[in-house]
PDB file of C-alpha atoms in Angstrom:
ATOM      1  CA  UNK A 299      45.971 175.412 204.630  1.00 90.00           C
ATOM      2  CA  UNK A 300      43.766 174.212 201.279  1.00 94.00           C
ATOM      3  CA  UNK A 301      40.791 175.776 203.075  1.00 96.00           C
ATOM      4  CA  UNK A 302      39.876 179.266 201.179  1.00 96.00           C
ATOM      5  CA  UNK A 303      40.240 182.292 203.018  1.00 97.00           C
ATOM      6  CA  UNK A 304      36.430 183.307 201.964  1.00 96.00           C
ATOM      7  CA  UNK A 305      33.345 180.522 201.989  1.00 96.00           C
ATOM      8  CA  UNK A 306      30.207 181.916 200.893  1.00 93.00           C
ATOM      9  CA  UNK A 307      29.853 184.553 202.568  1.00 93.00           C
ATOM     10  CA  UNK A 308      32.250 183.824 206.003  1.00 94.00           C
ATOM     11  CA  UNK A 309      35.753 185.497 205.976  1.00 96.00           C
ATOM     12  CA  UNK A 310      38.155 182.375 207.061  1.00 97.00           C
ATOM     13  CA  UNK A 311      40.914 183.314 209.632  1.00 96.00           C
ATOM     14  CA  UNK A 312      42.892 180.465 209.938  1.00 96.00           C
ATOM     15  CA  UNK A 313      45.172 178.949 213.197  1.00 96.00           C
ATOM     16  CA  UNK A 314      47.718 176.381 213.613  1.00 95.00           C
ATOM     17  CA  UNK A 315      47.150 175.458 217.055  1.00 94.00           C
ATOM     18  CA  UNK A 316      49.546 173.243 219.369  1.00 92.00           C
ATOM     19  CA  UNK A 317      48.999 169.502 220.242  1.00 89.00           C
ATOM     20  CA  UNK A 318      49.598 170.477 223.945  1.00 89.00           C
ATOM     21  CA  UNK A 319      47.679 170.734 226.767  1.00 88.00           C
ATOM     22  CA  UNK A 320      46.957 174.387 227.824  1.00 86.00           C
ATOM     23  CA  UNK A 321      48.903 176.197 225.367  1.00 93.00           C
ATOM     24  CA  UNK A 322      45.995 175.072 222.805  1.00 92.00           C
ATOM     25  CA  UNK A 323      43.533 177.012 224.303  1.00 89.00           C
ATOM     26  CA  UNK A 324      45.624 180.214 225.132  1.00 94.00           C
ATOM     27  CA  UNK A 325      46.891 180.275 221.810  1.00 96.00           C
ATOM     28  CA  UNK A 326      43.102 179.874 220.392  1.00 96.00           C
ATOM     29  CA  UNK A 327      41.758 181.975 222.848  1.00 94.00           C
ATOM     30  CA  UNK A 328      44.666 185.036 222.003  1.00 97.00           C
ATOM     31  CA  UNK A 329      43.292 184.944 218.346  1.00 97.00           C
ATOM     32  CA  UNK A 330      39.317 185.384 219.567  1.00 95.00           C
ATOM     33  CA  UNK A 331      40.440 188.445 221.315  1.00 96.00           C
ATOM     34  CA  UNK A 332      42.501 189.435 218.514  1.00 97.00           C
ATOM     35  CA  UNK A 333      39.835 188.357 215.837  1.00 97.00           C
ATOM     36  CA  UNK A 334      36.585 188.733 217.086  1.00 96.00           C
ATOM     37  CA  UNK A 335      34.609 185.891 215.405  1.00 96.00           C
ATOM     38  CA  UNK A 336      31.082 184.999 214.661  1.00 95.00           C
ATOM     39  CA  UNK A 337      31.786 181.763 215.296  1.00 94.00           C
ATOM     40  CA  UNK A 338      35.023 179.260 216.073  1.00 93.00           C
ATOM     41  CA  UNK A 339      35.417 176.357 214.343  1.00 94.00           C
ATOM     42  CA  UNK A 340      38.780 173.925 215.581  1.00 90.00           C
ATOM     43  CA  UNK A 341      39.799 170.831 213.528  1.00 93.00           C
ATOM     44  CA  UNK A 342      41.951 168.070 214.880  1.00 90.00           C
ATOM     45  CA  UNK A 343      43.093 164.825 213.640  1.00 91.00           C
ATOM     46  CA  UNK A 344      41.622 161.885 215.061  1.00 88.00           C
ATOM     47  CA  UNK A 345      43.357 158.306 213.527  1.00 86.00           C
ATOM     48  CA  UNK A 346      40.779 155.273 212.636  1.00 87.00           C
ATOM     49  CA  UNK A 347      37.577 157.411 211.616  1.00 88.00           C
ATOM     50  CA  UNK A 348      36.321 157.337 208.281  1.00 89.00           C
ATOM     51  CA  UNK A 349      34.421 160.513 208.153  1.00 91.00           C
ATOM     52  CA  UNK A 350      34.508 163.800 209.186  1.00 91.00           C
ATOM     53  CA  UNK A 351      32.821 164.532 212.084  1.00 89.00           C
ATOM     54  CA  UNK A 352      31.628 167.569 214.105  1.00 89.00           C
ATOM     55  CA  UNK A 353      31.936 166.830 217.779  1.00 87.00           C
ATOM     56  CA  UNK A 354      28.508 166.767 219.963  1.00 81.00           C
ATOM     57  CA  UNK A 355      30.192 167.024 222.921  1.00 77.00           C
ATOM     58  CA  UNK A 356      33.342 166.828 224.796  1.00 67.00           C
ATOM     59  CA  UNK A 357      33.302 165.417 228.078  1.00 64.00           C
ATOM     60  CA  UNK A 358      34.771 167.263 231.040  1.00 68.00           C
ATOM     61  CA  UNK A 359      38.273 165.123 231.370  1.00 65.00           C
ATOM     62  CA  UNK A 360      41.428 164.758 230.504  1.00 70.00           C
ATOM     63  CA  UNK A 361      42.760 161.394 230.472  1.00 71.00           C
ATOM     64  CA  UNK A 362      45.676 160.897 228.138  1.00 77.00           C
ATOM     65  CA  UNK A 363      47.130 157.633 227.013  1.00 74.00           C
ATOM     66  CA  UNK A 364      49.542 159.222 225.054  1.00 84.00           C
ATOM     67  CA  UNK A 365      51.686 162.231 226.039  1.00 89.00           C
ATOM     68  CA  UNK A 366      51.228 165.121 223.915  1.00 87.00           C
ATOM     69  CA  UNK A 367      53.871 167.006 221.334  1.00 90.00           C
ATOM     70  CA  UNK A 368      55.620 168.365 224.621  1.00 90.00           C
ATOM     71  CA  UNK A 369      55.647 165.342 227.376  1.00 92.00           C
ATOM     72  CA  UNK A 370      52.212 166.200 228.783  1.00 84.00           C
ATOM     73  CA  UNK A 371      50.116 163.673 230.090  1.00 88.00           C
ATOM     74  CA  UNK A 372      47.365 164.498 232.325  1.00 82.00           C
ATOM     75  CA  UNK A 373      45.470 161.640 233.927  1.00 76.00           C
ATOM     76  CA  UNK A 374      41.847 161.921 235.331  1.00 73.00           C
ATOM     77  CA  UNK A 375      41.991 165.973 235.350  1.00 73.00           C
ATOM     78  CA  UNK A 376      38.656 167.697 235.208  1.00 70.00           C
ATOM     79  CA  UNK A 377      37.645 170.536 232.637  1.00 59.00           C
ATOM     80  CA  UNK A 378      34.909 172.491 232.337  1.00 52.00           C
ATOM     81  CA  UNK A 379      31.773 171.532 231.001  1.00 59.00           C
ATOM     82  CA  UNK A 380      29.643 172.861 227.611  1.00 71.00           C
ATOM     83  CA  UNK A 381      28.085 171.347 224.682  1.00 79.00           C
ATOM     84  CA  UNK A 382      29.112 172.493 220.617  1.00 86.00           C
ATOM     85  CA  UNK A 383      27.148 175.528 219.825  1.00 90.00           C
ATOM     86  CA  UNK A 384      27.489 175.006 216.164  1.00 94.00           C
ATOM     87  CA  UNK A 385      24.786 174.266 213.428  1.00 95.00           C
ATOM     88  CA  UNK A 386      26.462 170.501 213.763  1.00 94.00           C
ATOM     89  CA  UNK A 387      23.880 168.655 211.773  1.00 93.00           C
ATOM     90  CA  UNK A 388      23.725 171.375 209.498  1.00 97.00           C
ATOM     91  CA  UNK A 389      27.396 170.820 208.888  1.00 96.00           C
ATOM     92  CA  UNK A 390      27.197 167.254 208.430  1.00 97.00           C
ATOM     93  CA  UNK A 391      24.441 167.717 205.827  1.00 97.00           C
ATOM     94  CA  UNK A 392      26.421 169.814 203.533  1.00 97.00           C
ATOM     95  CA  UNK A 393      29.656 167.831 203.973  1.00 97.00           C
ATOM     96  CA  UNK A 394      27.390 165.182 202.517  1.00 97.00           C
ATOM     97  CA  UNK A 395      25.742 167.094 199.989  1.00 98.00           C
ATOM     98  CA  UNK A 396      29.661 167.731 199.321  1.00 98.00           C
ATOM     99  CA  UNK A 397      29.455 164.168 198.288  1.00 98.00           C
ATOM    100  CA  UNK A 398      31.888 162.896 201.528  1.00 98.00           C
ATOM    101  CA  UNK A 399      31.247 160.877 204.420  1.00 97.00           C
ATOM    102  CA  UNK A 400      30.226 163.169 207.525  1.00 97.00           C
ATOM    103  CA  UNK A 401      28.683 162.228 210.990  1.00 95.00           C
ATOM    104  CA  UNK A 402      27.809 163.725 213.982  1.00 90.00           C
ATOM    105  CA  UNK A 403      30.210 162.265 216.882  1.00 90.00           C
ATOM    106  CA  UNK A 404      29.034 161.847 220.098  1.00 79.00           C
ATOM    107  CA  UNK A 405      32.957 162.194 221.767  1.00 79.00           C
ATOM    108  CA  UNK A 406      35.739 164.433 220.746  1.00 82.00           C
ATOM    109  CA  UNK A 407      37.613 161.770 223.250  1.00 77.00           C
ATOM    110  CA  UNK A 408      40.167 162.835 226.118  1.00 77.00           C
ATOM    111  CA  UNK A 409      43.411 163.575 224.514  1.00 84.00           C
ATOM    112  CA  UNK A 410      44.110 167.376 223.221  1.00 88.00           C
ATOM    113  CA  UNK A 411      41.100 167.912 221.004  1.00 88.00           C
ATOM    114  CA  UNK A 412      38.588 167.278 223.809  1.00 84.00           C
ATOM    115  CA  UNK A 413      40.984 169.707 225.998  1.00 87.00           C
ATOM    116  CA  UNK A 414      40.513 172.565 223.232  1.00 91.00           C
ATOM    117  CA  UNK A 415      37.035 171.864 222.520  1.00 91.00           C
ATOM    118  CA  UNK A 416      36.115 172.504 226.288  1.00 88.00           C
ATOM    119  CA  UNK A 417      38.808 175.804 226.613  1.00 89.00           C
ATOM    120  CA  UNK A 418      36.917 177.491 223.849  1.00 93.00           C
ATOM    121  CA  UNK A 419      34.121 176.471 224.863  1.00 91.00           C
ATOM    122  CA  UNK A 420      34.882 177.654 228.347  1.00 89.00           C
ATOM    123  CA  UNK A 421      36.325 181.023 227.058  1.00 92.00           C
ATOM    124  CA  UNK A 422      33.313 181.841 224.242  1.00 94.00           C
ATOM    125  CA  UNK A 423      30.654 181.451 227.182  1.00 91.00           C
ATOM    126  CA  UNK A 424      32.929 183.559 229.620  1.00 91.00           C
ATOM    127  CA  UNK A 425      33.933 186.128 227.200  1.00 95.00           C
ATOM    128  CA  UNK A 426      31.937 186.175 224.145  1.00 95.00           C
ATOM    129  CA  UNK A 427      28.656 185.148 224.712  1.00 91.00           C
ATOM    130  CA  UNK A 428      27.386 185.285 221.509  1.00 93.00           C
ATOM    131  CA  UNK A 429      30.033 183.926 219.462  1.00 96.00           C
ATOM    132  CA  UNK A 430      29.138 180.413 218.661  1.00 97.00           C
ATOM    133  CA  UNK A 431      32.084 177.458 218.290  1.00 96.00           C
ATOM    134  CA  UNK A 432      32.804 173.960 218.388  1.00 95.00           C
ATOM    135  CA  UNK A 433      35.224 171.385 217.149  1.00 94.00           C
ATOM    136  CA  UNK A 434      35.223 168.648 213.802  1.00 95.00           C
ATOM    137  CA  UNK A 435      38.195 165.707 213.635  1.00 95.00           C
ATOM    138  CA  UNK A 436      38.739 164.618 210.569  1.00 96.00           C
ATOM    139  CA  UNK A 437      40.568 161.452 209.122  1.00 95.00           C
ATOM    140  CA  UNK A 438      44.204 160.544 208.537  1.00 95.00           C
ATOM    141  CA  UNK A 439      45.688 161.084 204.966  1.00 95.00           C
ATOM    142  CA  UNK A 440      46.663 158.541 202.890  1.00 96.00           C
ATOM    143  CA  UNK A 441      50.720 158.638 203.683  1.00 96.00           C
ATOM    144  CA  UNK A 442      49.562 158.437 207.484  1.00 96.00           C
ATOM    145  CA  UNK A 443      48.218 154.822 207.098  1.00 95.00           C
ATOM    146  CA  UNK A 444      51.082 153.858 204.759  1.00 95.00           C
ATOM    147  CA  UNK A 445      51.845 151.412 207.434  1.00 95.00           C
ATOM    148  CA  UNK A 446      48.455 150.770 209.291  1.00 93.00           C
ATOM    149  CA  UNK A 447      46.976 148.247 207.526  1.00 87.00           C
ATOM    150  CA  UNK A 448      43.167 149.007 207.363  1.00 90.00           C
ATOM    151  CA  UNK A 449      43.671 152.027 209.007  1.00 93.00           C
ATOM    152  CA  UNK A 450      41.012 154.421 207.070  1.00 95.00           C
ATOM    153  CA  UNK A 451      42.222 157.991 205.883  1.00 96.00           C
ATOM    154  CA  UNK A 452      40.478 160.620 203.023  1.00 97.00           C
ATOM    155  CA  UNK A 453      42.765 162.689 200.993  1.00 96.00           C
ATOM    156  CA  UNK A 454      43.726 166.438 201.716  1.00 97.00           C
ATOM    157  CA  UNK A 455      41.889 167.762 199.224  1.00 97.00           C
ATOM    158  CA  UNK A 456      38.523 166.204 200.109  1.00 98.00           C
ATOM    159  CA  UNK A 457      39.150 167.108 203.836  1.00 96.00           C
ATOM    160  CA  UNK A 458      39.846 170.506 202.797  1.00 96.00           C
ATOM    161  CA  UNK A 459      36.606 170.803 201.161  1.00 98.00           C
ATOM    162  CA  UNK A 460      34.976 168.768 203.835  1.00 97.00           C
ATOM    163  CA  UNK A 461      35.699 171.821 205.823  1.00 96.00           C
ATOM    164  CA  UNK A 462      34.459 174.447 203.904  1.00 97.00           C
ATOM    165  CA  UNK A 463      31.143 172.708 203.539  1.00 97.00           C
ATOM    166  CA  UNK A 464      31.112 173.027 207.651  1.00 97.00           C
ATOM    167  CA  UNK A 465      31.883 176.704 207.222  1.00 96.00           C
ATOM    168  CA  UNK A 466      29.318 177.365 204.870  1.00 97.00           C
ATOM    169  CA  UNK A 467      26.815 175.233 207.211  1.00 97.00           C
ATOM    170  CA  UNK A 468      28.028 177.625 209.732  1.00 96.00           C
ATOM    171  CA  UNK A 469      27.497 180.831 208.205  1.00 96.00           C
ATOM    172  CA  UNK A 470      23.712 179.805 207.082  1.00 96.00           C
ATOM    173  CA  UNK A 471      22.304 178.790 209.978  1.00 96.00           C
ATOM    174  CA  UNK A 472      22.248 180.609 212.773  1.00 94.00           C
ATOM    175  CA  UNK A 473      20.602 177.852 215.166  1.00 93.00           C
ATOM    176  CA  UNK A 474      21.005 173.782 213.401  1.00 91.00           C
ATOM    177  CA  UNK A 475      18.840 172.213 211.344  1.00 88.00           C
ATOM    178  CA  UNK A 476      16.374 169.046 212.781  1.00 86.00           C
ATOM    179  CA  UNK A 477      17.483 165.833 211.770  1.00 84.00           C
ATOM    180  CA  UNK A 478      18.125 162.465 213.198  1.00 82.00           C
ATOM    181  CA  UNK A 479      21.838 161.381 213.776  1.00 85.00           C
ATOM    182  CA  UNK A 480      22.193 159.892 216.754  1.00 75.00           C
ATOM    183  CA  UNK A 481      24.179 156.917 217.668  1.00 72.00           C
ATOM    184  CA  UNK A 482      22.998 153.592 219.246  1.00 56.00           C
ATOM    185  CA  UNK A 483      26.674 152.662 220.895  1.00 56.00           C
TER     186      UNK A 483
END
């Protein structure tokens, strides 16, 4: 909600989306029809990382050890398969030219955000072809670790304008820059 509705020179549209199975995707993929975007860009929440960190990849599963915010929990349940199409790197290097700590991850896991990640995915290549998307987590806030001892989190604020360096990343470059951020485990 702290993210401006204009960054540079991309007009923000802006979605709260479900923490459920299925209705994530619908719900995103009833405001690309609605919208038509240049490009998607979904942020989750993922407890224990540091940084922010626009998602590589999602693999094609859903396994969940949790159930999500309506009882769901789908075990071993295949996808669909596709890989980010966003300027990733080019994200991460403005969220650290933002002055915060940003990495490229390598697994958007197999709860909820991996789901949505793959539906848009699924729906852009389907459907909209040339709209590009992808997916960032991003840490808890301070009052979420109130009682998880060395649990790390980043206040609102900087994840706020964590994400608007993304969008700007996004709406300069068209394909993503070259640089070297990949992971050895």
């Amino acid at each position: 909600k702290l993210v401006s509705d204009t960054v540079g020179s991309v007009q923000v549209v802006k979605l709260e989306v479900p923490t459920v199975f299925g209705k994530s995707i619908d719900k995103v993929a009833k405001a690309i029809e609605a919208e038509r975007p240049d490009a998607v860009l979904c942020i989750g929440q993922a407890g224990g990382r540091f940084d922010l960190t626009p998602e590589r990849v999602a693999i094609n599963l859903d396994d969940a050890r949790i159930k999500d915010n309506e009882g769901n929990q789908p075990i071993d349940v295949t996808i669909f398969a596709y890989f980010a199409t966003l300027p990733i790197k080019a994200m991460v290097q403005n969220m650290r030219n933002a002055g915060l700590p940003a990495s490229v991850s390598n697994t958007a896991g197999t709860f909820v955000c991996n789901h949505l990640m793959y539906g848009v995915l699924y729906t852009l290549a389907k459907n909209y072809p040339g709209v590009r998307g992808g997916f960032m987590h991003v840490p808890f806030i301070p009052s979420q670790v109130v009682n998880r001892p060395a649990a790390p989190s980043m206040n609102l604020q900087d994840i706020a304008k964590g994400i608007e360096a993304a969008i700007a990343a996004i709406g300069e470059n068209e394909s993503d820059i070259v640089a070297a951020e990949g992971a050895t485990h």
